[in-house]
Every structure is written in structure tokens, then in C-alpha cells.
């Protein structure tokens, strides 16, 4: 006997949003950029849908995200790069909003060799970006790049 199985979410809906970004080069050695997004969606089950996983199966996306980055040349061989980002709360299942900061200080030892110290998620010991995901810890590391 063959059991007919059909798997689909039988949902209907729409999403809409806007994204904006810009960059400014203040003096020649400093570049600042910003970006922001807004995303919204409305979903519903079509007639005859089981609704088994609920409307959250369509996505649990933050409505707002923003990013501010700065790159500053501190001399001919040293660059400081920072990136601040904001992600609003996710609605269901709920995940709180967060703000994080990444940074990197790089020193070009030659045309082909660069030494840097960088940090990610510097504002908090750890945070979660996805409901079922692992907590992402703060990290600080050194890097040596050789281009050939």
C-alpha cells in the first residue's frame, strides 16, 4: 500500500521593506559608512492548511537592522577598522535585540605581509543571533597575512 504524502506549508503572504546606505570620506584618511534596513511581512495559511508549525515557519526576521563602519588610516601602514551593528528583536519565537562592535587594527609590514589584532562581539561576553543557535562568544585574535 502506498500512502500519499504531501508536504507544503500552504501559506500566502507578502514582504516589503526598504534599505538605505551611504558613505562619507571625511578627510582622505577616514571613511565612514552607514546602512539601515526595514523588513516586514504578513503571512496567513491558505484554506485546508494544517498549520502544523505555525506562521513562524515563514521566517523569524528582525524588522530593523543598522550598521555603522569606520576605517581610519593612522599612517601609511596602519589602519583601524570598526563596525557597530544593531539588530532588532525577532518576534516569534522571541529573541532580544542586540548591539555589537567589531574592530581590527592592521599594520602592513610590507606589500605582502600584514599583522593585525582584531576583536568580534566586543560589547558582550556572548549573545545569541538565532533562537535555536549557539551563543556567540566575544573573540580576540591576532592574524598574520602573507600574500603571494
Short mmCIF file of N, CA and C in Angstrom, two decimals:
data_model
loop_
_atom_site.label_atom_id
_atom_site.label_comp_id
_atom_site.label_asym_id
_atom_site.label_seq_id
_atom_site.Cartn_x
_atom_site.Cartn_y
_atom_site.Cartn_z
N UNK A 1 0.85 -1.18 0.00
CA UNK A 1 0.00 0.00 0.00
C UNK A 1 0.89 1.24 0.00
N UNK A 2 0.56 2.19 -0.81
CA UNK A 2 1.30 3.46 -0.88
C UNK A 2 0.47 4.53 -0.17
N UNK A 3 1.11 5.19 0.74
CA UNK A 3 0.43 6.29 1.47
C UNK A 3 0.80 7.59 0.77
N UNK A 4 -0.16 8.31 0.24
CA UNK A 4 0.16 9.57 -0.43
C UNK A 4 0.53 10.63 0.62
N UNK A 5 1.72 11.17 0.48
CA UNK A 5 2.18 12.21 1.40
C UNK A 5 2.39 13.50 0.61
N UNK A 6 2.00 14.59 1.22
CA UNK A 6 2.20 15.89 0.59
C UNK A 6 2.73 16.82 1.67
N UNK A 7 3.83 17.48 1.37
CA UNK A 7 4.41 18.40 2.35
C UNK A 7 4.55 19.77 1.72
N UNK A 8 3.79 20.70 2.18
CA UNK A 8 3.94 22.09 1.80
C UNK A 8 3.34 22.93 2.92
N UNK A 9 3.69 24.19 2.97
CA UNK A 9 3.20 24.99 4.09
C UNK A 9 1.87 25.66 3.79
N UNK A 10 1.47 25.69 2.52
CA UNK A 10 0.18 26.28 2.10
C UNK A 10 -0.05 27.63 2.75
N UNK A 11 0.97 28.45 2.65
CA UNK A 11 0.88 29.80 3.19
C UNK A 11 0.84 30.81 2.06
N UNK A 12 0.27 31.93 2.35
CA UNK A 12 0.27 33.05 1.42
C UNK A 12 0.70 34.28 2.21
N UNK A 13 1.28 35.22 1.53
CA UNK A 13 1.68 36.43 2.22
C UNK A 13 2.56 37.30 1.36
N UNK A 14 3.07 38.33 1.97
CA UNK A 14 3.96 39.24 1.25
C UNK A 14 4.94 39.87 2.24
N UNK A 15 6.04 40.32 1.70
CA UNK A 15 7.01 41.06 2.50
C UNK A 15 7.29 42.38 1.78
N UNK A 16 7.66 43.36 2.54
CA UNK A 16 8.06 44.64 1.97
C UNK A 16 9.09 45.26 2.90
N UNK A 17 9.88 46.13 2.33
CA UNK A 17 10.92 46.75 3.14
C UNK A 17 11.66 47.82 2.36
N UNK A 18 12.66 48.35 3.03
CA UNK A 18 13.49 49.39 2.42
C UNK A 18 14.90 49.25 2.97
N UNK A 19 15.86 49.58 2.15
CA UNK A 19 17.26 49.55 2.56
C UNK A 19 17.90 50.85 2.10
N UNK A 20 18.71 51.43 2.96
CA UNK A 20 19.41 52.67 2.62
C UNK A 20 20.84 52.59 3.12
N UNK A 21 21.74 53.18 2.38
CA UNK A 21 23.13 53.18 2.80
C UNK A 21 23.83 54.39 2.19
N UNK A 22 24.95 54.71 2.78
CA UNK A 22 25.74 55.83 2.28
C UNK A 22 27.15 55.76 2.82
N UNK A 23 28.03 56.50 2.15
CA UNK A 23 29.43 56.52 2.58
C UNK A 23 29.93 57.95 2.51
N UNK A 24 30.78 58.29 3.44
CA UNK A 24 31.35 59.63 3.51
C UNK A 24 32.85 59.49 3.74
N UNK A 25 33.63 60.21 2.96
CA UNK A 25 35.07 60.22 3.17
C UNK A 25 35.40 61.60 3.70
N UNK A 26 35.60 61.69 5.01
CA UNK A 26 35.76 62.98 5.67
C UNK A 26 37.08 63.60 5.21
N UNK A 27 38.22 63.34 5.83
CA UNK A 27 39.47 63.63 5.13
C UNK A 27 39.85 62.38 4.34
N UNK A 28 40.89 62.47 3.56
CA UNK A 28 41.29 61.33 2.71
C UNK A 28 41.57 60.07 3.50
N UNK A 29 41.96 60.19 4.76
CA UNK A 29 42.36 59.03 5.56
C UNK A 29 41.21 58.40 6.36
N UNK A 30 40.00 58.97 6.29
CA UNK A 30 38.91 58.45 7.11
C UNK A 30 37.66 58.25 6.27
N UNK A 31 37.14 57.03 6.29
CA UNK A 31 35.92 56.69 5.58
C UNK A 31 34.88 56.18 6.57
N UNK A 32 33.68 56.72 6.48
CA UNK A 32 32.58 56.32 7.35
C UNK A 32 31.41 55.90 6.46
N UNK A 33 30.78 54.77 6.80
CA UNK A 33 29.61 54.35 6.04
C UNK A 33 28.52 53.90 7.01
N UNK A 34 27.30 54.03 6.56
CA UNK A 34 26.14 53.64 7.37
C UNK A 34 25.14 52.93 6.47
N UNK A 35 24.41 52.00 7.06
CA UNK A 35 23.36 51.28 6.33
C UNK A 35 22.24 50.96 7.30
N UNK A 36 21.02 50.92 6.79
CA UNK A 36 19.86 50.58 7.62
C UNK A 36 18.85 49.84 6.75
N UNK A 37 18.15 48.88 7.36
CA UNK A 37 17.10 48.16 6.64
C UNK A 37 15.85 48.05 7.51
N UNK A 38 14.72 47.99 6.84
CA UNK A 38 13.43 47.73 7.47
C UNK A 38 12.78 46.63 6.65
N UNK A 39 12.27 45.60 7.32
CA UNK A 39 11.63 44.47 6.65
C UNK A 39 10.38 44.08 7.43
N UNK A 40 9.28 43.90 6.73
CA UNK A 40 8.05 43.46 7.39
C UNK A 40 7.37 42.43 6.49
N UNK A 41 6.64 41.55 7.10
CA UNK A 41 5.94 40.53 6.33
C UNK A 41 4.63 40.16 7.00
N UNK A 42 3.66 39.82 6.20
CA UNK A 42 2.35 39.35 6.69
C UNK A 42 2.07 38.02 6.01
N UNK A 43 1.82 36.98 6.82
CA UNK A 43 1.59 35.65 6.29
C UNK A 43 0.31 35.07 6.88
N UNK A 44 -0.34 34.21 6.09
CA UNK A 44 -1.54 33.52 6.57
C UNK A 44 -1.59 32.15 5.91
N UNK A 45 -2.30 31.26 6.52
CA UNK A 45 -2.46 29.93 5.95
C UNK A 45 -3.58 29.94 4.94
N UNK A 46 -3.38 29.22 3.84
CA UNK A 46 -4.43 29.06 2.84
C UNK A 46 -5.46 28.05 3.36
N UNK A 47 -6.63 28.04 2.77
CA UNK A 47 -7.67 27.09 3.18
C UNK A 47 -7.15 25.67 3.06
N UNK A 48 -7.43 24.85 4.05
CA UNK A 48 -7.02 23.46 4.05
C UNK A 48 -5.63 23.21 4.57
N UNK A 49 -4.92 24.25 4.97
CA UNK A 49 -3.57 24.06 5.51
C UNK A 49 -3.65 23.49 6.92
N UNK A 50 -2.66 22.72 7.28
CA UNK A 50 -2.68 22.10 8.61
C UNK A 50 -2.27 23.08 9.69
N UNK A 51 -1.43 24.05 9.36
CA UNK A 51 -0.95 24.98 10.37
C UNK A 51 -0.04 24.33 11.38
N UNK A 52 0.51 23.19 11.01
CA UNK A 52 1.28 22.36 11.92
C UNK A 52 2.40 23.11 12.64
N UNK A 53 3.22 23.86 11.91
CA UNK A 53 4.35 24.56 12.53
C UNK A 53 4.06 26.02 12.85
N UNK A 54 2.87 26.48 12.53
CA UNK A 54 2.53 27.87 12.81
C UNK A 54 3.16 28.81 11.79
N UNK A 55 2.77 30.07 11.82
CA UNK A 55 3.26 31.03 10.83
C UNK A 55 4.76 31.30 10.95
N UNK A 56 5.37 30.93 12.06
CA UNK A 56 6.80 31.22 12.23
C UNK A 56 7.66 30.46 11.23
N UNK A 57 7.10 29.42 10.59
CA UNK A 57 7.88 28.68 9.61
C UNK A 57 8.21 29.54 8.40
N UNK A 58 7.53 30.66 8.23
CA UNK A 58 7.79 31.55 7.11
C UNK A 58 9.01 32.43 7.36
N UNK A 59 9.54 32.43 8.54
CA UNK A 59 10.71 33.24 8.83
C UNK A 59 10.52 34.04 10.09
N UNK A 60 11.55 34.15 10.82
CA UNK A 60 11.55 34.95 12.05
C UNK A 60 12.64 36.00 11.87
N UNK A 61 12.30 37.08 11.20
CA UNK A 61 13.29 38.07 10.81
C UNK A 61 13.17 39.33 11.65
N UNK A 62 14.30 39.96 11.94
CA UNK A 62 14.24 41.24 12.64
C UNK A 62 13.67 42.31 11.70
N UNK A 63 12.88 43.23 12.25
CA UNK A 63 12.32 44.30 11.42
C UNK A 63 13.36 45.34 11.05
N UNK A 64 14.28 45.61 11.97
CA UNK A 64 15.26 46.67 11.75
C UNK A 64 16.68 46.13 11.91
N UNK A 65 17.56 46.61 11.06
CA UNK A 65 18.98 46.35 11.20
C UNK A 65 19.71 47.62 10.79
N UNK A 66 20.82 47.89 11.45
CA UNK A 66 21.61 49.07 11.11
C UNK A 66 23.08 48.76 11.32
N UNK A 67 23.92 49.44 10.55
CA UNK A 67 25.36 49.21 10.64
C UNK A 67 26.08 50.54 10.40
N UNK A 68 27.10 50.79 11.22
CA UNK A 68 27.94 51.97 11.08
C UNK A 68 29.38 51.49 11.08
N UNK A 69 30.12 51.80 10.02
CA UNK A 69 31.51 51.36 9.95
C UNK A 69 32.42 52.57 9.78
N UNK A 70 33.63 52.43 10.28
CA UNK A 70 34.63 53.49 10.19
C UNK A 70 35.97 52.85 9.87
N UNK A 71 36.66 53.39 8.88
CA UNK A 71 38.00 52.95 8.53
C UNK A 71 38.90 54.18 8.56
N UNK A 72 39.92 54.11 9.39
CA UNK A 72 40.81 55.25 9.60
C UNK A 72 42.25 54.82 9.35
N UNK A 73 42.89 55.48 8.40
CA UNK A 73 44.30 55.24 8.14
C UNK A 73 45.10 56.07 9.14
N UNK A 74 45.81 55.40 10.04
CA UNK A 74 46.57 56.08 11.09
C UNK A 74 48.00 56.41 10.66
N UNK A 75 48.29 56.17 9.45
CA UNK A 75 49.62 56.39 8.88
C UNK A 75 49.70 55.59 7.60
N UNK A 76 50.84 55.59 6.94
CA UNK A 76 50.93 54.88 5.67
C UNK A 76 50.80 53.36 5.80
N UNK A 77 50.99 52.82 7.00
CA UNK A 77 50.99 51.36 7.13
C UNK A 77 50.01 50.83 8.18
N UNK A 78 49.30 51.70 8.89
CA UNK A 78 48.42 51.26 9.99
C UNK A 78 46.98 51.70 9.71
N UNK A 79 46.05 50.74 9.83
CA UNK A 79 44.63 51.02 9.59
C UNK A 79 43.79 50.51 10.76
N UNK A 80 42.84 51.32 11.21
CA UNK A 80 41.89 50.94 12.25
C UNK A 80 40.51 50.85 11.61
N UNK A 81 39.87 49.70 11.74
CA UNK A 81 38.54 49.48 11.18
C UNK A 81 37.60 49.07 12.31
N UNK A 82 36.45 49.74 12.43
CA UNK A 82 35.44 49.37 13.42
C UNK A 82 34.08 49.25 12.73
N UNK A 83 33.25 48.38 13.28
CA UNK A 83 31.91 48.16 12.74
C UNK A 83 30.94 47.95 13.91
N UNK A 84 29.98 48.84 14.03
CA UNK A 84 28.94 48.76 15.05
C UNK A 84 27.67 48.33 14.35
N UNK A 85 26.97 47.31 14.89
CA UNK A 85 25.74 46.85 14.26
C UNK A 85 24.63 46.68 15.28
N UNK A 86 23.42 46.95 14.82
CA UNK A 86 22.20 46.79 15.64
C UNK A 86 21.26 45.86 14.89
N UNK A 87 20.68 44.90 15.62
CA UNK A 87 19.67 44.00 15.08
C UNK A 87 18.49 44.02 16.04
N UNK A 88 17.32 44.36 15.54
CA UNK A 88 16.14 44.43 16.42
C UNK A 88 15.69 43.03 16.83
N UNK A 89 14.78 42.98 17.78
CA UNK A 89 14.27 41.70 18.30
C UNK A 89 13.58 40.91 17.20
N UNK A 90 13.64 39.59 17.34
CA UNK A 90 12.89 38.72 16.44
C UNK A 90 11.58 38.38 17.14
N UNK A 91 10.46 38.42 16.39
CA UNK A 91 9.15 38.34 17.04
C UNK A 91 8.74 36.98 17.60
N UNK A 92 8.81 35.91 16.79
CA UNK A 92 8.33 34.62 17.30
C UNK A 92 9.03 33.47 16.61
N UNK A 93 9.73 32.66 17.32
CA UNK A 93 9.97 32.77 18.75
C UNK A 93 10.86 33.98 19.05
N UNK A 94 10.60 34.57 20.18
CA UNK A 94 11.21 35.84 20.56
C UNK A 94 12.70 35.70 20.84
N UNK A 95 13.45 36.65 20.32
CA UNK A 95 14.88 36.77 20.59
C UNK A 95 15.16 38.25 20.77
N UNK A 96 15.81 38.65 21.86
CA UNK A 96 16.00 40.08 22.11
C UNK A 96 16.90 40.76 21.08
N UNK A 97 16.74 42.06 20.96
CA UNK A 97 17.60 42.88 20.11
C UNK A 97 19.02 42.89 20.68
N UNK A 98 19.98 43.21 19.84
CA UNK A 98 21.35 43.32 20.34
C UNK A 98 22.13 44.35 19.53
N UNK A 99 23.17 44.86 20.14
CA UNK A 99 24.13 45.76 19.51
C UNK A 99 25.50 45.14 19.73
N UNK A 100 26.31 45.11 18.69
CA UNK A 100 27.66 44.55 18.81
C UNK A 100 28.67 45.41 18.08
N UNK A 101 29.92 45.26 18.48
CA UNK A 101 31.02 46.03 17.92
C UNK A 101 32.15 45.09 17.54
N UNK A 102 32.65 45.23 16.33
CA UNK A 102 33.84 44.51 15.87
C UNK A 102 34.92 45.55 15.58
N UNK A 103 36.17 45.18 15.75
CA UNK A 103 37.26 46.10 15.46
C UNK A 103 38.49 45.36 14.98
N UNK A 104 39.33 46.07 14.22
CA UNK A 104 40.56 45.48 13.70
C UNK A 104 41.61 46.57 13.54
N UNK A 105 42.80 46.32 14.04
CA UNK A 105 43.94 47.21 13.87
C UNK A 105 44.98 46.44 13.06
N UNK A 106 45.28 46.93 11.85
CA UNK A 106 46.20 46.23 10.97
C UNK A 106 47.45 47.06 10.69
N UNK A 107 48.57 46.38 10.60
CA UNK A 107 49.84 47.02 10.33
C UNK A 107 50.50 46.32 9.14
N UNK A 108 50.67 47.04 8.02
CA UNK A 108 51.30 46.48 6.84
C UNK A 108 52.81 46.49 7.05
N UNK A 109 53.39 45.32 7.26
CA UNK A 109 54.82 45.22 7.48
C UNK A 109 55.59 45.38 6.16
N UNK A 110 54.95 44.97 5.06
CA UNK A 110 55.49 45.13 3.72
C UNK A 110 54.30 45.07 2.76
N UNK A 111 54.58 45.10 1.46
CA UNK A 111 53.49 44.98 0.48
C UNK A 111 52.77 43.65 0.57
N UNK A 112 53.46 42.61 1.03
CA UNK A 112 52.90 41.26 1.04
C UNK A 112 52.63 40.69 2.42
N UNK A 113 53.00 41.40 3.46
CA UNK A 113 52.87 40.88 4.83
C UNK A 113 52.15 41.88 5.71
N UNK A 114 51.09 41.41 6.40
CA UNK A 114 50.32 42.28 7.30
C UNK A 114 50.05 41.57 8.62
N UNK A 115 50.23 42.31 9.70
CA UNK A 115 49.95 41.82 11.05
C UNK A 115 48.75 42.60 11.58
N UNK A 116 47.81 41.90 12.21
CA UNK A 116 46.64 42.60 12.76
C UNK A 116 46.18 41.97 14.07
N UNK A 117 45.48 42.78 14.84
CA UNK A 117 44.79 42.33 16.05
C UNK A 117 43.33 42.72 15.85
N UNK A 118 42.42 41.76 16.09
CA UNK A 118 41.01 42.02 15.84
C UNK A 118 40.16 41.47 16.98
N UNK A 119 38.98 42.03 17.11
CA UNK A 119 38.02 41.55 18.09
C UNK A 119 36.63 41.54 17.50
N UNK A 120 35.85 40.54 17.86
CA UNK A 120 34.47 40.42 17.40
C UNK A 120 33.54 40.31 18.59
N UNK A 121 32.38 40.93 18.49
CA UNK A 121 31.38 40.90 19.56
C UNK A 121 31.97 41.45 20.85
N UNK A 122 32.54 42.63 20.77
CA UNK A 122 33.30 43.21 21.88
C UNK A 122 32.43 43.80 23.00
N UNK A 123 31.16 44.05 22.77
CA UNK A 123 30.33 44.70 23.79
C UNK A 123 29.74 43.75 24.83
N UNK A 124 29.67 42.47 24.50
CA UNK A 124 29.08 41.49 25.43
C UNK A 124 29.92 40.23 25.47
N UNK A 125 29.86 39.54 26.60
CA UNK A 125 30.59 38.27 26.71
C UNK A 125 30.12 37.25 25.69
N UNK A 126 28.82 37.25 25.42
CA UNK A 126 28.23 36.35 24.44
C UNK A 126 26.81 36.83 24.13
N UNK A 127 26.31 36.44 22.99
CA UNK A 127 24.92 36.74 22.61
C UNK A 127 24.44 35.70 21.60
N UNK A 128 23.15 35.61 21.46
CA UNK A 128 22.52 34.66 20.54
C UNK A 128 21.95 35.43 19.35
N UNK A 129 22.20 34.92 18.14
CA UNK A 129 21.69 35.57 16.93
C UNK A 129 20.51 34.82 16.32
N UNK A 130 20.34 33.55 16.68
CA UNK A 130 19.23 32.74 16.19
C UNK A 130 18.64 32.00 17.38
N UNK A 131 17.35 31.81 17.37
CA UNK A 131 16.64 31.21 18.51
C UNK A 131 17.24 29.87 18.91
N UNK A 132 17.45 28.99 17.98
CA UNK A 132 18.00 27.67 18.31
C UNK A 132 19.51 27.60 18.16
N UNK A 133 20.14 28.73 17.87
CA UNK A 133 21.58 28.75 17.65
C UNK A 133 22.38 28.84 18.93
N UNK A 134 23.65 28.53 18.82
CA UNK A 134 24.55 28.63 19.97
C UNK A 134 24.83 30.09 20.28
N UNK A 135 25.19 30.36 21.52
CA UNK A 135 25.59 31.72 21.88
C UNK A 135 26.96 31.99 21.29
N UNK A 136 27.11 33.16 20.68
CA UNK A 136 28.36 33.53 20.05
C UNK A 136 29.20 34.31 21.05
N UNK A 137 30.40 33.82 21.37
CA UNK A 137 31.21 34.49 22.39
C UNK A 137 32.02 35.65 21.80
N UNK A 138 32.46 36.52 22.68
CA UNK A 138 33.42 37.56 22.31
C UNK A 138 34.71 36.86 21.89
N UNK A 139 35.38 37.39 20.90
CA UNK A 139 36.65 36.78 20.50
C UNK A 139 37.66 37.86 20.14
N UNK A 140 38.89 37.61 20.51
CA UNK A 140 40.00 38.50 20.19
C UNK A 140 41.11 37.62 19.63
N UNK A 141 41.68 38.04 18.52
CA UNK A 141 42.68 37.20 17.88
C UNK A 141 43.71 38.06 17.14
N UNK A 142 44.86 37.48 16.87
CA UNK A 142 45.91 38.09 16.07
C UNK A 142 45.98 37.32 14.76
N UNK A 143 46.38 38.02 13.72
CA UNK A 143 46.43 37.41 12.40
C UNK A 143 47.68 37.90 11.66
N UNK A 144 48.30 37.01 10.94
CA UNK A 144 49.44 37.33 10.09
C UNK A 144 49.05 36.90 8.67
N UNK A 145 48.99 37.86 7.75
CA UNK A 145 48.62 37.55 6.36
C UNK A 145 49.84 37.69 5.46
N UNK A 146 50.06 36.68 4.66
CA UNK A 146 51.13 36.71 3.67
C UNK A 146 50.50 36.54 2.30
N UNK A 147 50.61 37.54 1.46
CA UNK A 147 50.04 37.50 0.10
C UNK A 147 51.13 37.11 -0.87
N UNK A 148 50.86 36.14 -1.69
CA UNK A 148 51.86 35.72 -2.68
C UNK A 148 51.22 35.43 -4.02
#
